[in-house]
Tab-separated table of C-alpha atoms and ligand atoms in Angstrom:
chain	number	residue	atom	x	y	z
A	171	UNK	CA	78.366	-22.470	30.355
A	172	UNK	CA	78.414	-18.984	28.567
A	173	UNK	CA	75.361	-17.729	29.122
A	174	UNK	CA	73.892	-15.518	26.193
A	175	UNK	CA	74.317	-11.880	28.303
A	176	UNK	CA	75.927	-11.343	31.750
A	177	UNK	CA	76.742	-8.034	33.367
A	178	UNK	CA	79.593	-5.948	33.143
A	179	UNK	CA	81.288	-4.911	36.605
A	180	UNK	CA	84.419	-3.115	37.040
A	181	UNK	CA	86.467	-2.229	40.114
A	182	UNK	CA	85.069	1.457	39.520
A	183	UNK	CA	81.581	0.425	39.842
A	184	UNK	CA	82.572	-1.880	42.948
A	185	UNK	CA	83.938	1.313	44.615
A	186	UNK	CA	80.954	3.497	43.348
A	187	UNK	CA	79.230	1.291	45.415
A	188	UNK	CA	81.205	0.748	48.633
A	189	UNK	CA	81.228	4.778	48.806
A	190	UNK	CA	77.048	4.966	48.763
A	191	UNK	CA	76.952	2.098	51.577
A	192	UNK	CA	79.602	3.931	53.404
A	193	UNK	CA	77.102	7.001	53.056
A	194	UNK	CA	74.076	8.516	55.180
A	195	UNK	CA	71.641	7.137	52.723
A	196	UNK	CA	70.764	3.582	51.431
A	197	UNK	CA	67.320	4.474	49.386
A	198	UNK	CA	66.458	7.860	48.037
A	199	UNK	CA	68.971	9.836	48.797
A	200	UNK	CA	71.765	12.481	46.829
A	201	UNK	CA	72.921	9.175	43.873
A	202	UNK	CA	68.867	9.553	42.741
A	203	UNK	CA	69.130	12.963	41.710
A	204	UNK	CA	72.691	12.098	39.930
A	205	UNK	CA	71.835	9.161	38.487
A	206	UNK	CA	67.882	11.037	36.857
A	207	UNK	CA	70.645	13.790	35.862
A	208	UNK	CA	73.045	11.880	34.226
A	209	UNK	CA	70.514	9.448	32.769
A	210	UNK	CA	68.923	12.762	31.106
A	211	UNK	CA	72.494	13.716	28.925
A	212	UNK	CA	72.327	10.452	27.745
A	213	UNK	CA	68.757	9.760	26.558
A	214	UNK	CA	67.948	13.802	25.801
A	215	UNK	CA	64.667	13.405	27.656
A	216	UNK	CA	64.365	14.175	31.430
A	217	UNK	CA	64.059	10.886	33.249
A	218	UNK	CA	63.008	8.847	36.709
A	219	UNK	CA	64.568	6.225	37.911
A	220	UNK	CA	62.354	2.799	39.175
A	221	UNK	CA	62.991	-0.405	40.231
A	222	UNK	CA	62.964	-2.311	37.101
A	223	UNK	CA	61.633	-2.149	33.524
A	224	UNK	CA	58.235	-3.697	34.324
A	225	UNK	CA	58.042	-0.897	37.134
A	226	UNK	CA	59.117	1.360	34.433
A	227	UNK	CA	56.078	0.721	31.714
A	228	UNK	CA	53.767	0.343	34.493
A	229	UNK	CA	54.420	3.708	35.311
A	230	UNK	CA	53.906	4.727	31.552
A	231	UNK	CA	50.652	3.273	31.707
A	232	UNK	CA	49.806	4.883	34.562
A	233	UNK	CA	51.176	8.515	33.608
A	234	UNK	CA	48.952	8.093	29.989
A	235	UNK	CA	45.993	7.178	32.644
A	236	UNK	CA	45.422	3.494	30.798
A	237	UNK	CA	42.451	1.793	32.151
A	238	UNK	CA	39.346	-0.115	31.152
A	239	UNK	CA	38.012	0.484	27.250
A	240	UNK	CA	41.587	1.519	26.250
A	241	UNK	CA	43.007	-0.419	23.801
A	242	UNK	CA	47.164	-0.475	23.170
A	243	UNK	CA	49.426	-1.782	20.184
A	244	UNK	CA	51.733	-3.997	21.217
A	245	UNK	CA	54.238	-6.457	19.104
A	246	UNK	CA	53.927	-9.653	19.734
A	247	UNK	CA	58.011	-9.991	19.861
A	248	UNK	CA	58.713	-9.048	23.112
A	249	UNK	CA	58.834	-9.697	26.765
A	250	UNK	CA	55.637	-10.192	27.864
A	251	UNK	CA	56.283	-6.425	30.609
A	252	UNK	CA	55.114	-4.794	27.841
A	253	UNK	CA	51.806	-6.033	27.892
A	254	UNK	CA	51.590	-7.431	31.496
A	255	UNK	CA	51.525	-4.165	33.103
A	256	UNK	CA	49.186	-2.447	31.029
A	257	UNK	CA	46.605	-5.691	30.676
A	258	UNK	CA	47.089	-5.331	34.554
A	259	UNK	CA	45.420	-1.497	34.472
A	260	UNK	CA	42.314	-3.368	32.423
A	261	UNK	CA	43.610	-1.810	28.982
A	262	UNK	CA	42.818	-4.356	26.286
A	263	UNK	CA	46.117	-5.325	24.664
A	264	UNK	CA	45.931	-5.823	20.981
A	265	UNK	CA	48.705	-6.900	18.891
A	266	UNK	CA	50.466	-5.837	15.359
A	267	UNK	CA	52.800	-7.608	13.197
A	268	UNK	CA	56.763	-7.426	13.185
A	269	UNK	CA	58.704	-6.440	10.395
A	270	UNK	CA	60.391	-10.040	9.139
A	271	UNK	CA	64.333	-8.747	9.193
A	272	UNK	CA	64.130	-6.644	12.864
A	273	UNK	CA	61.518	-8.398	14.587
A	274	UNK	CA	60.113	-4.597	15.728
A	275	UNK	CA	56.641	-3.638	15.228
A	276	UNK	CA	55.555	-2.980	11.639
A	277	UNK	CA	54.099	0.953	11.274
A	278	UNK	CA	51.584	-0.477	8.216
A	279	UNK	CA	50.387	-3.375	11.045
A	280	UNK	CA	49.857	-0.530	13.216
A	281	UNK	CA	47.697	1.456	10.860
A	282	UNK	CA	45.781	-1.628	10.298
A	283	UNK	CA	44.761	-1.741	14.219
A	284	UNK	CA	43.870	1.542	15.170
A	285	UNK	CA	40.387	2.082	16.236
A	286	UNK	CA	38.367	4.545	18.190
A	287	UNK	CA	39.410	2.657	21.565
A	288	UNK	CA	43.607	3.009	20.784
A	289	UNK	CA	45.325	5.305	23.402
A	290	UNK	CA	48.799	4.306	22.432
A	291	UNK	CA	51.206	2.465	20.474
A	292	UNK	CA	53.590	0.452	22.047
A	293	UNK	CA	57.162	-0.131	19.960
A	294	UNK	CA	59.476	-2.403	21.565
A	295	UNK	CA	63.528	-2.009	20.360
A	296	UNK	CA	63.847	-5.646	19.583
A	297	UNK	CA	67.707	-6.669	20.827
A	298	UNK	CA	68.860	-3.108	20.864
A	299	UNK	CA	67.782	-1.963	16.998
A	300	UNK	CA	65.480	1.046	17.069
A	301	UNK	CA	62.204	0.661	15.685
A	302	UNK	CA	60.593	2.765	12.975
A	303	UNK	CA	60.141	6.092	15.237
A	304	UNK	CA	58.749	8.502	13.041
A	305	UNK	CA	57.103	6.393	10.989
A	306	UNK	CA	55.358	5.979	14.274
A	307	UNK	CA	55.127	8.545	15.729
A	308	UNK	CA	53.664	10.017	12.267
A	309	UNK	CA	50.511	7.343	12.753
A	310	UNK	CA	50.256	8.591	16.723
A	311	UNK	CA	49.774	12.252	15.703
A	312	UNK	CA	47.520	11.505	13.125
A	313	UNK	CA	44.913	9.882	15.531
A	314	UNK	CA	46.310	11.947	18.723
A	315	UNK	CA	47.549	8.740	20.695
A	316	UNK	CA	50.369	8.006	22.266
A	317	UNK	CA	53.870	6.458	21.101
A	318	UNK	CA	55.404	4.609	24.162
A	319	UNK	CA	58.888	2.981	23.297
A	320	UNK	CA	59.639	-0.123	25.551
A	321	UNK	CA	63.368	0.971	25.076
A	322	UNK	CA	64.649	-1.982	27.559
A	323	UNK	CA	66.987	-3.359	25.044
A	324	UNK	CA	67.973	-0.225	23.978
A	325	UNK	CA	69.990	2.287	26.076
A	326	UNK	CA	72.169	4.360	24.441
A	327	UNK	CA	70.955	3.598	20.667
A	328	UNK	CA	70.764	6.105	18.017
A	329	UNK	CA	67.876	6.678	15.410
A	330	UNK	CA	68.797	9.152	12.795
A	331	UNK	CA	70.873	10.931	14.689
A	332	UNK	CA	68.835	11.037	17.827
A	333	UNK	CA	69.473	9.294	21.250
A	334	UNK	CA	66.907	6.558	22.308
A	335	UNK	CA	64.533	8.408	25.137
A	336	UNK	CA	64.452	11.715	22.926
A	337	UNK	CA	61.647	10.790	20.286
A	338	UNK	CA	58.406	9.277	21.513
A	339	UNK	CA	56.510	10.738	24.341
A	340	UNK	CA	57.515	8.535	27.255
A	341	UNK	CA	60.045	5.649	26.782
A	342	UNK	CA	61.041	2.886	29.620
A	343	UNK	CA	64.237	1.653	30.035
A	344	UNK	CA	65.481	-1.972	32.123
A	345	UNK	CA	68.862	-2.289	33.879
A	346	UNK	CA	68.676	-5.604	34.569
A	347	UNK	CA	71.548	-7.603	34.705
A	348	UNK	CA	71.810	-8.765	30.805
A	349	UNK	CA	71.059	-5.403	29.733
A	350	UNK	CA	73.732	-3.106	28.069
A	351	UNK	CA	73.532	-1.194	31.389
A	352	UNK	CA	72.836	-2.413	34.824
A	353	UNK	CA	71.316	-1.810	38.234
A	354	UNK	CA	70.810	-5.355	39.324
A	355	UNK	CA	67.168	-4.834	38.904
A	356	UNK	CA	66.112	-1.425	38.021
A	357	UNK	CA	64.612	1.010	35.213
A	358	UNK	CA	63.863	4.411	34.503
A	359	UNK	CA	61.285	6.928	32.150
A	360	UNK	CA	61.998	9.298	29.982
A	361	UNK	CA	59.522	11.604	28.975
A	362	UNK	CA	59.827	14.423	26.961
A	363	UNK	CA	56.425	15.757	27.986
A	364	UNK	CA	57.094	17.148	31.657
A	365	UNK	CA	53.576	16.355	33.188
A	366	UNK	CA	53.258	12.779	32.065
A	367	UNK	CA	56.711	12.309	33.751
A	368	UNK	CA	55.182	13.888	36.986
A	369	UNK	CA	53.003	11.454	36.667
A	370	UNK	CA	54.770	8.919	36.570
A	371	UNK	CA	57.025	9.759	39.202
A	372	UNK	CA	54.210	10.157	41.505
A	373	UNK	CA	52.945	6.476	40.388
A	374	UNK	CA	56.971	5.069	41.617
A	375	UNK	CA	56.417	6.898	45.053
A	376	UNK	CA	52.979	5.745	46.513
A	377	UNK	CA	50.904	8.911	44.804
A	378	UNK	CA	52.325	11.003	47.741
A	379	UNK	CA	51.827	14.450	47.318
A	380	UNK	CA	53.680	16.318	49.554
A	381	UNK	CA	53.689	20.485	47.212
A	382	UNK	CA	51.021	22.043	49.846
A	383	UNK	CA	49.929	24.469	47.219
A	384	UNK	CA	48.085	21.313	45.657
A	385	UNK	CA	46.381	19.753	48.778
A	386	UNK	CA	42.986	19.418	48.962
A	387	UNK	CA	43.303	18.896	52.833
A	388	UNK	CA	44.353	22.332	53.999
A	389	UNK	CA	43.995	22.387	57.912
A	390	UNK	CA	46.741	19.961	58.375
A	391	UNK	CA	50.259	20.688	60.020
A	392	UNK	CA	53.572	20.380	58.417
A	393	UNK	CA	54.098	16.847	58.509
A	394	UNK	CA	50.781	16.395	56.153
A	395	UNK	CA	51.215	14.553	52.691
A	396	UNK	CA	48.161	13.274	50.667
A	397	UNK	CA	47.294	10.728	48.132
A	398	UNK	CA	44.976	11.885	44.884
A	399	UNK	CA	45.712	8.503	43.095
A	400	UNK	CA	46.894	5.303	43.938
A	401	UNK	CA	50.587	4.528	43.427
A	402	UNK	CA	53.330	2.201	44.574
A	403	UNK	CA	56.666	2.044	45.813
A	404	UNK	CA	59.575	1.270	42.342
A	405	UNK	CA	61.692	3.662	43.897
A	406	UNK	CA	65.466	2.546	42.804
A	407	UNK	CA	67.654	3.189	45.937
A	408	UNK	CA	70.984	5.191	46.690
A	409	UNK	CA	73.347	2.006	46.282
A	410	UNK	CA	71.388	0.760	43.228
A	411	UNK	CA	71.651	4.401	41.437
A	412	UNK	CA	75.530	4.437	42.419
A	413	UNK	CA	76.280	1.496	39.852
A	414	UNK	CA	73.836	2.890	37.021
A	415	UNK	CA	75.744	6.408	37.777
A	416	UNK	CA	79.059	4.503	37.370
A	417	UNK	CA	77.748	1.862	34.157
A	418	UNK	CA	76.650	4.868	32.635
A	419	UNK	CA	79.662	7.156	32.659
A	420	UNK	CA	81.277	3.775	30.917
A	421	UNK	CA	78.314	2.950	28.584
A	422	UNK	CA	80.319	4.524	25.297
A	423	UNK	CA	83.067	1.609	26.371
A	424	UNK	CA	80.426	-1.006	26.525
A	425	UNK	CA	79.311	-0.100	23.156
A	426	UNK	CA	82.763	0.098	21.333
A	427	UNK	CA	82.842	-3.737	22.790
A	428	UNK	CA	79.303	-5.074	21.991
A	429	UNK	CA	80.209	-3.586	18.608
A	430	UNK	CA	83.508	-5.551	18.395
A	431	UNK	CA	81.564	-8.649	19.449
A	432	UNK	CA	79.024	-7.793	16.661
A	433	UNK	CA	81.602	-7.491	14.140
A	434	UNK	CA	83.395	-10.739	15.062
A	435	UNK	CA	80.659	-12.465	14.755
A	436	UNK	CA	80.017	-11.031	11.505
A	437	UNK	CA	83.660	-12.285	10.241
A	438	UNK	CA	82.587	-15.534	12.081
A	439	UNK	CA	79.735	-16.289	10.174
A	440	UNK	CA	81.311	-14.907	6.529
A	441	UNK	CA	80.290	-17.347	3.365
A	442	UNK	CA	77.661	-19.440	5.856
A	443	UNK	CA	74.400	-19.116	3.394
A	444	UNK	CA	72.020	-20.136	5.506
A	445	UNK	CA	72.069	-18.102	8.385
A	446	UNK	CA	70.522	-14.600	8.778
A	447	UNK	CA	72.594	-12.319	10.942
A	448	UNK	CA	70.298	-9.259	12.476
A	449	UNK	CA	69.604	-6.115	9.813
A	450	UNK	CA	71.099	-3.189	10.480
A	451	UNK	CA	68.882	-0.227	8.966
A	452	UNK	CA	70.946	2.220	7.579
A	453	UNK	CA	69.120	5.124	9.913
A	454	UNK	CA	70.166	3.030	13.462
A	455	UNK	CA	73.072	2.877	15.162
A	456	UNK	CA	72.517	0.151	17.806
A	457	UNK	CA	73.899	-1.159	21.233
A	458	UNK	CA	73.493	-4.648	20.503
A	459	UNK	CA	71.233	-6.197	23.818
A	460	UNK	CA	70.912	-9.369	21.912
A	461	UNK	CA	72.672	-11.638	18.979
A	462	UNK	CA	69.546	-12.400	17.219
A	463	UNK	CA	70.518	-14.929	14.437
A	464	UNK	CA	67.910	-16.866	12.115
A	465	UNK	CA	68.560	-20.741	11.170
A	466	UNK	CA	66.146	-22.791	9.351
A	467	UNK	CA	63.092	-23.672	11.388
A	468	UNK	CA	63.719	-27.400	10.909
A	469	UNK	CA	67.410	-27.261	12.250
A	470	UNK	CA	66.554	-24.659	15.121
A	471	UNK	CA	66.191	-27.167	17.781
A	472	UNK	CA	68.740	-29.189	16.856
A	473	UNK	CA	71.330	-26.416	17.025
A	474	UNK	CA	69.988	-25.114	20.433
A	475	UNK	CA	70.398	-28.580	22.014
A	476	UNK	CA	73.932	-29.104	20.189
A	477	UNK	CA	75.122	-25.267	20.912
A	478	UNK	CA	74.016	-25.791	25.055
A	479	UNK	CA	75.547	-29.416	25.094
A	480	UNK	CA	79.048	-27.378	24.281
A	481	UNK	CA	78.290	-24.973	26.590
A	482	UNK	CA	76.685	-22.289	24.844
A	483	UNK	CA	73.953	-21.074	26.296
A	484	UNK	CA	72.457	-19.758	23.843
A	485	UNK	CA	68.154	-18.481	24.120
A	486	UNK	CA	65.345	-18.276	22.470
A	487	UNK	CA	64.120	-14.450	22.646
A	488	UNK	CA	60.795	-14.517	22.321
A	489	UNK	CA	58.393	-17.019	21.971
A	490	UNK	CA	55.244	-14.492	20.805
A	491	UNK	CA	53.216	-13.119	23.380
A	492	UNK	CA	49.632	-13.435	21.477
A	493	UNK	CA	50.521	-17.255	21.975
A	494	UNK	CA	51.153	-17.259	25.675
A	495	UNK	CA	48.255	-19.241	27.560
A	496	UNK	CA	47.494	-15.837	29.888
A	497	UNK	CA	46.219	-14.197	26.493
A	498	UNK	CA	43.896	-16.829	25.629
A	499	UNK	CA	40.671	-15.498	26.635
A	500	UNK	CA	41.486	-12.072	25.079
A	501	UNK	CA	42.806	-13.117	21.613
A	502	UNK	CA	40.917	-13.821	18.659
A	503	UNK	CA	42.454	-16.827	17.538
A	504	UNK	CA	41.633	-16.324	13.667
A	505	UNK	CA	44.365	-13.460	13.544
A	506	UNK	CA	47.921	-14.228	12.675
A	507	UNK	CA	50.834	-12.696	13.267
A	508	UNK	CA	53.180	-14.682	10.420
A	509	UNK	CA	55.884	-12.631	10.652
A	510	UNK	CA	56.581	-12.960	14.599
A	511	UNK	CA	55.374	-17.303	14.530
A	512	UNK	CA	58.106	-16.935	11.342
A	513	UNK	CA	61.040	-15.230	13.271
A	514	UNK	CA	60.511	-17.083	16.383
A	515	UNK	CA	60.804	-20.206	14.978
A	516	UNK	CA	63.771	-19.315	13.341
A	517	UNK	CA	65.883	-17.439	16.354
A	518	UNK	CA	68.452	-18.301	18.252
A	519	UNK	CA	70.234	-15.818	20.764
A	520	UNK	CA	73.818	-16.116	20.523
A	521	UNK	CA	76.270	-14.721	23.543
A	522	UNK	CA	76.516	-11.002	23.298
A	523	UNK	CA	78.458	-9.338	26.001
A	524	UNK	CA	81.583	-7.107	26.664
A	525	UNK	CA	83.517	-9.916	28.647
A	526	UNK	CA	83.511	-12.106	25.775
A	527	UNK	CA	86.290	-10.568	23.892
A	528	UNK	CA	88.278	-11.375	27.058
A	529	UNK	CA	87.814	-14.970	25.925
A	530	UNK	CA	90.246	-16.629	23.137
A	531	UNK	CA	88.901	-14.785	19.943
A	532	UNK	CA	88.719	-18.614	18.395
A	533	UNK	CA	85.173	-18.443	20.697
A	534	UNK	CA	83.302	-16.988	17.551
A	535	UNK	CA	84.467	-19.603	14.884
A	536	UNK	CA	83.908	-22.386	17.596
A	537	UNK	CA	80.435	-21.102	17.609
A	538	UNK	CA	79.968	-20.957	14.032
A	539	UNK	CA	81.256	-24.372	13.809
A	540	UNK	CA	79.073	-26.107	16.008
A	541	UNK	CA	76.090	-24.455	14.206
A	542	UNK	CA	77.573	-25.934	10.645
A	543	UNK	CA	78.197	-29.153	12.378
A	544	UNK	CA	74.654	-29.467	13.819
B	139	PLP	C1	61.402	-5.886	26.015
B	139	PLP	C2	61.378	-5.962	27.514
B	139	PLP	N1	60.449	-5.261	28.183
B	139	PLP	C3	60.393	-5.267	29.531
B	139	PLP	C4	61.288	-5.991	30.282
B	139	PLP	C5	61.180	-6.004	31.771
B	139	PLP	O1	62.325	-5.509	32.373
B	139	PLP	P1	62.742	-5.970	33.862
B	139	PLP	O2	63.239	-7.362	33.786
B	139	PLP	O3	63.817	-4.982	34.233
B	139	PLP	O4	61.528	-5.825	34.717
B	139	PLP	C6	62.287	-6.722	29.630
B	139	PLP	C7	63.275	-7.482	30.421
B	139	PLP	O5	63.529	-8.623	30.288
B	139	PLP	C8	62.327	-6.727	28.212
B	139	PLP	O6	63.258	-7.435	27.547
């Protein structure tokens, strides 16, 4: 089976790794600092690193102090982290409509929701494609929220010019394994507001503080370290942070190919009507996470089933959050979201990842055909 994403590893990254377990430290240790460093060049925001992407917008909840009465705009096209961890904090998660061609929340929708309660919008970069920043960001400083971008799909994308991490005040990253750059598991923040990052970073590590000119407890020795707020461990260890160090110095490689895939599929699908390939706004320059295509909603099972039977396997990314069981007891059930029930029953995932070009380049006509064939 091809899956629809798999990882990237090279022998570089396999010795990257040998070296840090052949070193003094297997958790925080020297590769941390590197790895926040080099992260930081490549986002233009300074960052953290955590032990996943879940970790990662938990710890932007927890930096904006979310909690009980606090209301954030989510869309419902997504992986259900990006509500989880706030609804988790007691933050009541409302929802906003996608935009029909990218799937990413829709600024208007947004307007529409705000209330008294908001404390922050929440964009997610739906399969790599940047969402509509500064139209955001424009509604956040009008009512003196927040804009959190859920940036897991989206490492190393441009908008207008400007790296992913560098535009909305704190934006989470995921390196898990399907992602465009991976840890295994792991994550990071960006935050281009230096307190909410110290926040943050005091969330991944227990709440320890350990700067004695801010203890409260002052007759203590040496050894003393206090907690002011709860946190918990996401620390990403040594080992972890020596592949990201080594996927990152790569990650303009793994772009040039998740383009190439991008654009074969393009060719691929050339004079077939009745598919939708994903938009490309003329202001983004992606790193494709995800080969979103649309298919008429009365065929989409059908090709799924045929496309997995030949070994395809192809995904369904997402089916909407506000229609997840978990969110029944929260969600008004009069409101629609027709543009997010529309694309989701319209998507399928195709394969998109670097190793695919190492296949016979026939793989992206077979594809097509087996969707014209269904
Ligand atoms: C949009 C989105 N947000 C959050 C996450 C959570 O990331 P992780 O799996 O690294 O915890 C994912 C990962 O699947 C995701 O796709």
């Amino acid at each position: 089976m091809i899956p629809y994403g798999r990882h990237s590893i090279n022998d570089d990254d396999i010795a990257a790794v040998v070296a840090a377990l052949k070193s003094d430290w297997l958790t925080t240790g020297p590769l941390v600092d590197e790895f926040e460093s080099a992260l930081e060049k490549v986002v233009g925001a300074p960052c953290i690193s955590v032990s996943s992407g879940t970790a990662a917008l938990h710890c932007a909840y927890a930096a904006i102090g979310l909690g009980p009465g606090d209301e954030i705009i989510t869309p419902p096209i997504t992986f259900i982290a990006t509500q989880a961890t706030a609804a988790l904090f007691g933050a009541t998660v409302v929802f906003a409509d996608v935009q029909p061609d990218t799937a990413n929340i829709d600024p208007q929708a947004v307007a529409a929701a705000i209330t008294p309660r908001t404390k922050a919008i929440v964009a997610v970069d739906y399969a790599g494609h940047p969402a509509d920043l500064d139209e955001l960001r424009a509604i956040a400083d009008r009512h003196g929220i927040y804009l959190i971008e859920d940036a897991s799909h989206s490492i190393g994308s441009i908008y207008k010019g400007r790296p992913i991490g560098s535009i909305a005040d704190i934006t989470t990253f995921s390196f898990f394994p399907t992602k465009n750059l991976t840890t295994g598991e792991g994550g990071a923040v960006a935050s281009i507001h230096p307190e909410l990052l110290e926040r943050a970073k005091r969330f991944s590590r227990q709440g320890l503080v350990r700067n004695p000119s801010e203890f409260k407890i002052t007759d203590q020795g040496p050894w003393h370290q206090e907690v002011h707020e709860f946190g918990l461990n996401y620390r990403l260890p040594d080992v972890l942070c020596a592949l990201g160090l080594s996927q990152l110095g790569r990650l303009k490689d793994i772009k040039r190919d998740r383009d190439l895939v991008f654009a074969r599929y393009v060719d691929a699908f050339q004079g077939f009507e009745t598919i939708i390939l994903p938009t490309v706004r003329t202001y983004a320059d992606p790193i494709w996470h995800l080969f979103p295509i649309r298919v008429q909603p009365n065929s989409r099972e059908r090709i799924f089933i045929k496309l997995r039977e030949k070994g395809f396997g192809v995904q369904v990314n997402y089916f909407p959050v506000h229609l997840q069981p978990v969110f029944s007891k929260y969600i008004n059930r009069n409101q629609v979201f027709p543009n997010a029930e529309s694309f989701y029953s319209q998507e399928i995932s195709l394969p998109m990842w670097p190793g695919l070009l190492d296949f016979d380049a026939g793989i992206f006509d077979a594809i097509a055909k087996v969707i014209r064939n269904a």
